[in-house]
mmCIF file of C-alpha atoms and ligand atoms in Angstrom:
data_model
loop_
_atom_site.group_PDB
_atom_site.id
_atom_site.type_symbol
_atom_site.label_atom_id
_atom_site.label_comp_id
_atom_site.label_asym_id
_atom_site.label_seq_id
_atom_site.Cartn_x
_atom_site.Cartn_y
_atom_site.Cartn_z
ATOM 1 C CA MET A 17 -6.143 -87.214 -24.929
ATOM 2 C CA PHE A 18 -5.133 -87.526 -28.580
ATOM 3 C CA ALA A 19 -6.748 -84.332 -29.821
ATOM 4 C CA GLY A 20 -4.015 -81.834 -30.604
ATOM 5 C CA ILE A 21 -1.332 -84.468 -31.060
ATOM 6 C CA PHE A 22 -3.020 -86.061 -34.060
ATOM 7 C CA THR A 23 -4.631 -82.885 -35.377
ATOM 8 C CA ASP A 24 -1.574 -80.719 -35.684
ATOM 9 C CA SER A 25 1.614 -80.363 -37.682
ATOM 10 C CA ILE A 26 3.265 -83.413 -39.279
ATOM 11 C CA LEU A 27 0.699 -85.921 -38.027
ATOM 12 C CA LYS A 28 -2.114 -83.781 -39.368
ATOM 13 C CA ARG A 29 -0.445 -83.346 -42.744
ATOM 14 C CA ALA A 30 0.392 -87.036 -43.021
ATOM 15 C CA GLN A 31 -3.261 -87.907 -42.520
ATOM 16 C CA GLU A 32 -4.451 -85.244 -44.943
ATOM 17 C CA ALA A 33 -1.997 -86.535 -47.525
ATOM 18 C CA GLY A 34 -3.345 -90.060 -47.038
ATOM 19 C CA LEU A 35 0.032 -91.395 -45.854
ATOM 20 C CA MET A 36 -1.519 -92.795 -42.716
ATOM 21 C CA SER A 37 -4.703 -92.705 -40.729
ATOM 22 C CA VAL A 38 -5.471 -93.132 -37.064
ATOM 23 C CA ALA A 39 -8.747 -94.503 -35.719
ATOM 24 C CA LEU A 40 -9.394 -94.170 -31.996
ATOM 25 C CA HIS A 41 -11.493 -96.784 -30.238
ATOM 26 C CA ASN A 42 -12.956 -96.552 -26.792
ATOM 27 C CA ILE A 43 -12.641 -99.912 -25.034
ATOM 28 C CA ARG A 44 -15.621 -98.941 -22.896
ATOM 29 C CA HIS A 45 -17.843 -99.255 -25.986
ATOM 30 C CA TYR A 46 -17.006 -102.960 -26.006
ATOM 31 C CA ALA A 47 -17.947 -103.576 -22.393
ATOM 32 C CA PRO A 48 -21.398 -105.054 -21.788
ATOM 33 C CA GLY A 49 -24.193 -103.693 -19.633
ATOM 34 C CA ARG A 50 -25.436 -100.293 -18.744
ATOM 35 C CA HIS A 51 -22.344 -99.423 -16.755
ATOM 36 C CA ARG A 52 -19.857 -100.649 -19.341
ATOM 37 C CA VAL A 53 -17.439 -101.834 -16.712
ATOM 38 C CA THR A 54 -13.893 -102.270 -18.029
ATOM 39 C CA ASP A 55 -12.007 -102.823 -14.768
ATOM 40 C CA ASP A 56 -12.198 -104.946 -11.657
ATOM 41 C CA THR A 57 -10.259 -105.619 -8.466
ATOM 42 C CA PRO A 58 -7.217 -107.887 -8.719
ATOM 43 C CA TYR A 59 -7.442 -111.574 -7.784
ATOM 44 C CA GLY A 60 -5.283 -112.145 -4.750
ATOM 45 C CA GLY A 61 -6.033 -108.731 -3.334
ATOM 46 C CA GLY A 62 -3.922 -105.625 -3.280
ATOM 47 C CA GLY A 63 -4.769 -102.115 -4.294
ATOM 48 C CA GLY A 64 -5.953 -100.643 -7.547
ATOM 49 C CA MET A 65 -7.988 -101.908 -10.458
ATOM 50 C CA VAL A 66 -7.097 -104.156 -13.390
ATOM 51 C CA MET A 67 -8.563 -103.882 -16.882
ATOM 52 C CA LYS A 68 -10.800 -106.839 -17.670
ATOM 53 C CA PRO A 69 -9.853 -109.047 -20.623
ATOM 54 C CA GLU A 70 -13.244 -109.392 -22.401
ATOM 55 C CA PRO A 71 -13.759 -105.759 -23.499
ATOM 56 C CA ILE A 72 -10.181 -105.582 -24.791
ATOM 57 C CA TYR A 73 -10.430 -108.840 -26.777
ATOM 58 C CA ARG A 74 -13.823 -107.777 -28.114
ATOM 59 C CA ALA A 75 -12.565 -104.334 -29.096
ATOM 60 C CA VAL A 76 -9.506 -105.649 -30.917
ATOM 61 C CA GLU A 77 -11.339 -108.492 -32.664
ATOM 62 C CA THR A 78 -14.170 -106.246 -33.784
ATOM 63 C CA VAL A 79 -12.004 -103.384 -34.954
ATOM 64 C CA LEU A 80 -9.665 -105.654 -36.898
ATOM 65 C CA SER A 81 -12.590 -107.363 -38.638
ATOM 66 C CA TYR A 82 -13.353 -104.010 -40.294
ATOM 67 C CA PRO A 83 -11.199 -102.151 -42.797
ATOM 68 C CA PRO A 84 -8.730 -99.594 -41.408
ATOM 69 C CA GLY A 85 -10.404 -96.352 -40.466
ATOM 70 C CA TRP A 86 -13.645 -97.910 -39.277
ATOM 71 C CA CYS A 87 -14.710 -96.711 -35.874
ATOM 72 C CA PHE A 88 -17.718 -97.562 -33.746
ATOM 73 C CA THR A 89 -19.686 -94.439 -32.862
ATOM 74 C CA PRO A 90 -22.596 -94.892 -30.426
ATOM 75 C CA GLU A 91 -24.322 -91.807 -31.867
ATOM 76 C CA ASP A 92 -24.514 -93.369 -35.326
ATOM 77 C CA GLN A 93 -24.670 -97.056 -34.581
ATOM 78 C CA GLY A 94 -26.707 -97.404 -31.400
ATOM 79 C CA ASP A 95 -25.675 -98.814 -28.067
ATOM 80 C CA ASP A 96 -23.589 -101.806 -28.986
ATOM 81 C CA PRO A 97 -20.862 -102.206 -31.553
ATOM 82 C CA ARG A 98 -21.754 -104.893 -34.107
ATOM 83 C CA VAL A 99 -19.657 -107.735 -32.861
ATOM 84 C CA ALA A 100 -19.641 -110.995 -34.727
ATOM 85 C CA GLU A 101 -20.005 -114.131 -32.592
ATOM 86 C CA PRO A 102 -17.964 -116.258 -32.516
ATOM 87 C CA PRO A 103 -15.283 -113.623 -32.864
ATOM 88 C CA PRO A 104 -13.704 -113.371 -36.306
ATOM 89 C CA GLU A 105 -10.166 -114.620 -36.908
ATOM 90 C CA LEU A 106 -7.624 -111.917 -36.351
ATOM 91 C CA PRO A 107 -6.029 -110.863 -39.635
ATOM 92 C CA ALA A 108 -2.510 -112.180 -40.085
ATOM 93 C CA GLY A 109 0.341 -109.702 -40.264
ATOM 94 C CA VAL A 110 -1.232 -107.004 -38.095
ATOM 95 C CA PRO A 111 0.951 -106.443 -35.044
ATOM 96 C CA ILE A 112 -1.221 -106.142 -31.938
ATOM 97 C CA ILE A 113 0.885 -104.110 -29.577
ATOM 98 C CA LEU A 114 0.303 -103.586 -25.897
ATOM 99 C CA LEU A 115 1.875 -100.408 -24.544
ATOM 100 C CA SER A 116 3.455 -101.487 -21.279
ATOM 101 C CA PRO A 117 6.412 -100.514 -19.098
ATOM 102 C CA GLN A 118 7.353 -104.201 -19.251
ATOM 103 C CA GLY A 119 7.701 -104.318 -23.045
ATOM 104 C CA ARG A 120 10.826 -104.083 -25.204
ATOM 105 C CA ARG A 121 12.121 -100.570 -25.044
ATOM 106 C CA PHE A 122 11.091 -98.399 -27.993
ATOM 107 C CA ASN A 123 13.831 -96.986 -30.210
ATOM 108 C CA GLN A 124 14.417 -95.789 -33.761
ATOM 109 C CA GLN A 125 14.968 -99.334 -35.012
ATOM 110 C CA ILE A 126 11.589 -100.459 -33.676
ATOM 111 C CA ALA A 127 10.040 -97.336 -35.211
ATOM 112 C CA GLN A 128 11.502 -98.429 -38.579
ATOM 113 C CA GLU A 129 10.131 -101.909 -38.078
ATOM 114 C CA LEU A 130 6.634 -100.572 -37.351
ATOM 115 C CA ALA A 131 6.672 -98.275 -40.369
ATOM 116 C CA ALA A 132 6.491 -101.354 -42.601
ATOM 117 C CA PRO A 133 3.168 -103.100 -41.807
ATOM 118 C CA GLU A 134 0.039 -101.803 -43.499
ATOM 119 C CA ARG A 135 -1.775 -101.601 -40.206
ATOM 120 C CA ILE A 136 -0.943 -101.833 -36.523
ATOM 121 C CA ALA A 137 -3.161 -102.062 -33.451
ATOM 122 C CA LEU A 138 -2.113 -100.337 -30.249
ATOM 123 C CA ILE A 139 -3.682 -101.168 -26.892
ATOM 124 C CA CYS A 140 -3.463 -98.580 -24.124
ATOM 125 C CA GLY A 141 -3.734 -99.767 -20.544
ATOM 126 C CA ARG A 142 -4.919 -97.789 -17.550
ATOM 127 C CA TYR A 143 -5.082 -98.232 -13.770
ATOM 128 C CA GLU A 144 -2.738 -101.026 -12.620
ATOM 129 C CA GLY A 145 -2.562 -102.391 -16.146
ATOM 130 C CA VAL A 146 -4.379 -105.113 -18.046
ATOM 131 C CA ASP A 147 -5.335 -108.697 -17.174
ATOM 132 C CA GLU A 148 -2.361 -110.949 -17.950
ATOM 133 C CA ARG A 149 -4.445 -112.962 -20.443
ATOM 134 C CA VAL A 150 -4.461 -109.981 -22.804
ATOM 135 C CA ARG A 151 -0.716 -110.365 -22.926
ATOM 136 C CA THR A 152 -0.665 -114.122 -23.226
ATOM 137 C CA GLY A 153 -3.594 -114.642 -25.625
ATOM 138 C CA LEU A 154 -4.116 -111.528 -27.718
ATOM 139 C CA VAL A 155 -1.096 -109.314 -28.188
ATOM 140 C CA THR A 156 1.806 -110.067 -30.508
ATOM 141 C CA ASP A 157 4.204 -107.485 -29.105
ATOM 142 C CA GLU A 158 4.702 -105.307 -26.040
ATOM 143 C CA ILE A 159 6.425 -101.961 -26.200
ATOM 144 C CA SER A 160 7.618 -99.608 -23.484
ATOM 145 C CA ILE A 161 8.665 -96.037 -24.207
ATOM 146 C CA GLY A 162 11.117 -95.993 -21.304
ATOM 147 C CA ASP A 163 11.872 -97.124 -17.808
ATOM 148 C CA TYR A 164 9.244 -95.115 -15.966
ATOM 149 C CA VAL A 165 5.564 -95.650 -15.306
ATOM 150 C CA LEU A 166 2.904 -93.508 -16.945
ATOM 151 C CA SER A 167 -0.701 -93.448 -15.792
ATOM 152 C CA GLY A 168 -1.977 -94.653 -19.152
ATOM 153 C CA GLY A 169 -0.805 -96.021 -22.484
ATOM 154 C CA GLU A 170 -2.127 -93.061 -24.484
ATOM 155 C CA LEU A 171 0.978 -90.890 -24.279
ATOM 156 C CA ALA A 172 3.134 -93.906 -25.119
ATOM 157 C CA ALA A 173 0.932 -94.708 -28.141
ATOM 158 C CA ALA A 174 1.166 -91.097 -29.305
ATOM 159 C CA VAL A 175 4.968 -91.197 -29.039
ATOM 160 C CA LEU A 176 5.039 -94.356 -31.120
ATOM 161 C CA VAL A 177 2.663 -93.009 -33.777
ATOM 162 C CA ASP A 178 4.665 -89.796 -34.084
ATOM 163 C CA ALA A 179 8.026 -91.552 -34.407
ATOM 164 C CA VAL A 180 6.663 -94.029 -36.968
ATOM 165 C CA THR A 181 4.808 -91.435 -39.026
ATOM 166 C CA ARG A 182 7.844 -89.230 -39.615
ATOM 167 C CA LEU A 183 9.509 -92.256 -41.221
ATOM 168 C CA LEU A 184 6.784 -92.692 -43.827
ATOM 169 C CA PRO A 185 7.968 -91.500 -47.245
ATOM 170 C CA GLY A 186 6.663 -87.978 -47.826
ATOM 171 C CA ALA A 187 5.685 -87.273 -44.208
ATOM 172 C CA LEU A 188 8.414 -84.710 -43.592
ATOM 173 C CA GLY A 189 8.076 -82.937 -46.901
ATOM 174 C CA CYS A 190 11.802 -83.394 -47.523
ATOM 175 C CA GLU A 191 13.178 -86.891 -47.947
ATOM 176 C CA MET A 192 16.545 -86.046 -46.412
ATOM 177 C CA GLY A 193 14.890 -85.144 -43.118
ATOM 178 C CA ALA A 194 14.467 -88.451 -41.364
ATOM 179 C CA SER A 195 17.507 -90.188 -42.834
ATOM 180 C CA GLN A 196 19.863 -87.686 -41.134
ATOM 181 C CA ASP A 197 18.077 -87.700 -37.778
ATOM 182 C CA SER A 198 19.760 -88.836 -34.623
ATOM 183 C CA PHE A 199 19.668 -92.641 -34.344
ATOM 184 C CA ALA A 200 18.624 -93.097 -37.997
ATOM 185 C CA THR A 201 22.291 -93.783 -38.710
ATOM 186 C CA GLY A 202 22.894 -95.266 -35.281
ATOM 187 C CA LEU A 203 24.578 -92.001 -34.274
ATOM 188 C CA LEU A 204 23.519 -88.582 -32.991
ATOM 189 C CA GLU A 205 22.913 -85.796 -35.494
ATOM 190 C CA TYR A 206 25.483 -83.035 -36.053
ATOM 191 C CA PRO A 207 24.736 -79.540 -34.671
ATOM 192 C CA GLN A 208 22.368 -77.426 -36.751
ATOM 193 C CA TYR A 209 22.452 -73.653 -37.181
ATOM 194 C CA THR A 210 20.160 -71.146 -38.841
ATOM 195 C CA ARG A 211 20.043 -67.371 -39.132
ATOM 196 C CA PRO A 212 21.218 -65.045 -37.569
ATOM 197 C CA ALA A 213 24.920 -65.710 -38.102
ATOM 198 C CA LEU A 214 25.762 -63.953 -34.846
ATOM 199 C CA TYR A 215 23.545 -64.345 -31.838
ATOM 200 C CA ARG A 216 24.370 -63.070 -28.352
ATOM 201 C CA GLY A 217 28.031 -63.199 -29.139
ATOM 202 C CA GLN A 218 27.885 -66.705 -30.556
ATOM 203 C CA GLY A 219 28.824 -67.179 -34.178
ATOM 204 C CA ILE A 220 28.458 -70.193 -36.431
ATOM 205 C CA PRO A 221 31.178 -72.485 -37.787
ATOM 206 C CA GLU A 222 32.652 -70.712 -40.813
ATOM 207 C CA ILE A 223 32.720 -73.840 -42.870
ATOM 208 C CA LEU A 224 28.903 -73.835 -43.111
ATOM 209 C CA THR A 225 28.991 -70.670 -45.210
ATOM 210 C CA SER A 226 31.941 -71.769 -47.346
ATOM 211 C CA GLY A 227 29.744 -73.262 -50.056
ATOM 212 C CA ASP A 228 32.101 -76.263 -50.191
ATOM 213 C CA HIS A 229 29.652 -79.163 -49.982
ATOM 214 C CA ALA A 230 32.279 -81.847 -49.585
ATOM 215 C CA ARG A 231 33.923 -80.031 -46.677
ATOM 216 C CA VAL A 232 30.531 -79.357 -45.079
ATOM 217 C CA ALA A 233 29.642 -83.053 -45.391
ATOM 218 C CA ARG A 234 32.955 -84.055 -43.807
ATOM 219 C CA TRP A 235 32.507 -81.534 -40.993
ATOM 220 C CA ARG A 236 29.018 -82.848 -40.305
ATOM 221 C CA ARG A 237 30.206 -86.427 -40.207
ATOM 222 C CA GLU A 238 32.961 -85.501 -37.763
ATOM 223 C CA GLN A 239 30.523 -83.573 -35.595
ATOM 224 C CA THR A 240 28.182 -86.546 -35.607
ATOM 225 C CA LEU A 241 31.029 -88.772 -34.446
ATOM 226 C CA ARG A 242 32.274 -86.264 -31.886
ATOM 227 C CA ARG A 243 28.840 -85.704 -30.421
ATOM 228 C CA THR A 244 28.071 -89.384 -30.181
ATOM 229 C CA TRP A 245 31.494 -90.034 -28.657
ATOM 230 C CA GLN A 246 30.832 -87.307 -26.061
ATOM 231 C CA CYS A 247 27.168 -87.884 -25.239
ATOM 232 C CA ARG A 248 26.322 -91.475 -26.158
ATOM 233 C CA PRO A 249 29.525 -93.500 -26.526
ATOM 234 C CA ASP A 250 27.427 -96.666 -26.118
ATOM 235 C CA LEU A 251 26.040 -96.080 -29.630
ATOM 236 C CA LEU A 252 29.457 -96.259 -31.290
ATOM 237 C CA ALA A 253 29.869 -99.964 -30.655
ATOM 238 C CA ALA A 254 26.921 -100.873 -32.891
ATOM 239 C CA ALA A 255 27.355 -98.080 -35.478
ATOM 240 C CA ASN A 256 28.340 -98.573 -39.086
ATOM 241 C CA LEU A 257 31.723 -96.837 -39.241
ATOM 242 C CA SER A 258 34.125 -96.297 -42.118
ATOM 243 C CA ASP A 259 37.905 -96.396 -41.809
ATOM 244 C CA ALA A 260 37.943 -92.591 -41.897
ATOM 245 C CA ASP A 261 35.374 -92.532 -39.081
ATOM 246 C CA ARG A 262 37.526 -94.836 -36.984
ATOM 247 C CA GLU A 263 40.609 -92.734 -37.601
ATOM 248 C CA TYR A 264 38.761 -89.603 -36.532
ATOM 249 C CA LEU A 265 37.523 -91.308 -33.362
ATOM 250 C CA ALA A 266 41.033 -92.537 -32.583
ATOM 251 C CA ARG A 267 42.230 -88.938 -32.947
ATOM 252 C CA LEU A 268 39.497 -87.715 -30.583
ATOM 253 C CA GLU A 269 40.449 -90.386 -28.111
ATOM 254 C CA ALA A 270 44.118 -89.366 -28.283
ATOM 255 C CA GLU A 271 43.302 -85.668 -27.901
ATOM 256 C CA GLY A 272 40.834 -86.317 -25.088
ATOM 257 C CA GLY A 273 38.077 -84.643 -27.092
ATOM 258 C CA SER A 274 39.511 -81.132 -26.881
HETATM 259 N N1 SAH D 23 1.250 -101.855 -12.868
HETATM 260 C C1 SAH D 23 1.876 -101.804 -14.148
HETATM 261 C C2 SAH D 23 1.893 -100.371 -14.681
HETATM 262 C C3 SAH D 23 0.536 -99.863 -15.084
HETATM 263 S S1 SAH D 23 0.614 -98.261 -15.723
HETATM 264 C C4 SAH D 23 3.309 -102.295 -14.013
HETATM 265 O O1 SAH D 23 3.913 -102.099 -12.976
HETATM 266 O O2 SAH D 23 3.860 -102.857 -14.993
HETATM 267 C C5 SAH D 23 -0.871 -98.166 -16.640
HETATM 268 C C6 SAH D 23 -0.742 -98.283 -18.144
HETATM 269 O O3 SAH D 23 0.043 -97.233 -18.636
HETATM 270 C C7 SAH D 23 -0.105 -99.558 -18.645
HETATM 271 O O4 SAH D 23 -1.032 -100.588 -18.785
HETATM 272 C C8 SAH D 23 0.477 -99.132 -19.990
HETATM 273 O O5 SAH D 23 -0.481 -99.243 -21.025
HETATM 274 C C9 SAH D 23 0.775 -97.659 -19.774
HETATM 275 N N2 SAH D 23 2.206 -97.401 -19.515
HETATM 276 C C10 SAH D 23 2.758 -97.025 -18.333
HETATM 277 N N3 SAH D 23 4.078 -96.846 -18.448
HETATM 278 C C11 SAH D 23 4.403 -97.106 -19.721
HETATM 279 C C12 SAH D 23 5.638 -97.119 -20.451
HETATM 280 N N4 SAH D 23 6.795 -96.813 -19.888
HETATM 281 N N5 SAH D 23 5.584 -97.444 -21.757
HETATM 282 C C13 SAH D 23 4.424 -97.776 -22.360
HETATM 283 N N6 SAH D 23 3.232 -97.792 -21.714
HETATM 284 C C14 SAH D 23 3.213 -97.472 -20.418
#
């Protein structure tokens, strides 16, 4: 499921440049027995299957006892991952995050937060979700990517990895990139244009070709404010606004945004 996402474009370049690395672990490898069962029916009845706690604990504890990048491969290392018993202490300072629709809702601020730790562990659920004791005894954080239910945590994990990676210094190739993005400033980004100057009867704002950097910067700031005011007024309440920003917004309000 991750092939393509992690092997292309910015995520690929970030890994090649050594800015980050991703190791994928199959929880099934940490389930005992020939059938490597990772799920079971829910206590109390009801439909669907629930992911068992032991393989998930074992996977996380084993993986985190190795340096980043280590990955158990049955082809190279035989049938069973080398798991220390009793399980090793989990390293301090490594967030162990369960992807879950019940978690705190992911946003740019959480992406910033997760760009700081050296290493993070992401657990992807499947089926009806994971045994509650994974939540209560193993994970340190739960994150949702939005108020809808996916069939697995993989897409959510990929969203998180992508958003965090583009914040790592050097990942975008140009340092300005991420700092101007929507939400980075608590506001939406201004409109962007590129060549051609005239397309299907639509031109570009003249100011962008004026060469006057100060005026361009002011125009962009105003567009950022206007756009946020129009599309996401809820963001303005928490945004860091200057007096000039507030004056501009008051003007918009008075003009009704025309
Ligand atoms: N029965 C669960 C949903 C299970 S969905 C409930 O109602 O809460 C199966 C798995 O998909 C979850 O364990 C989780 O890892 C992942 N998932 C589903 N929706 C998600 C979302 N919005 N954000 C993050 N992960 C999600």
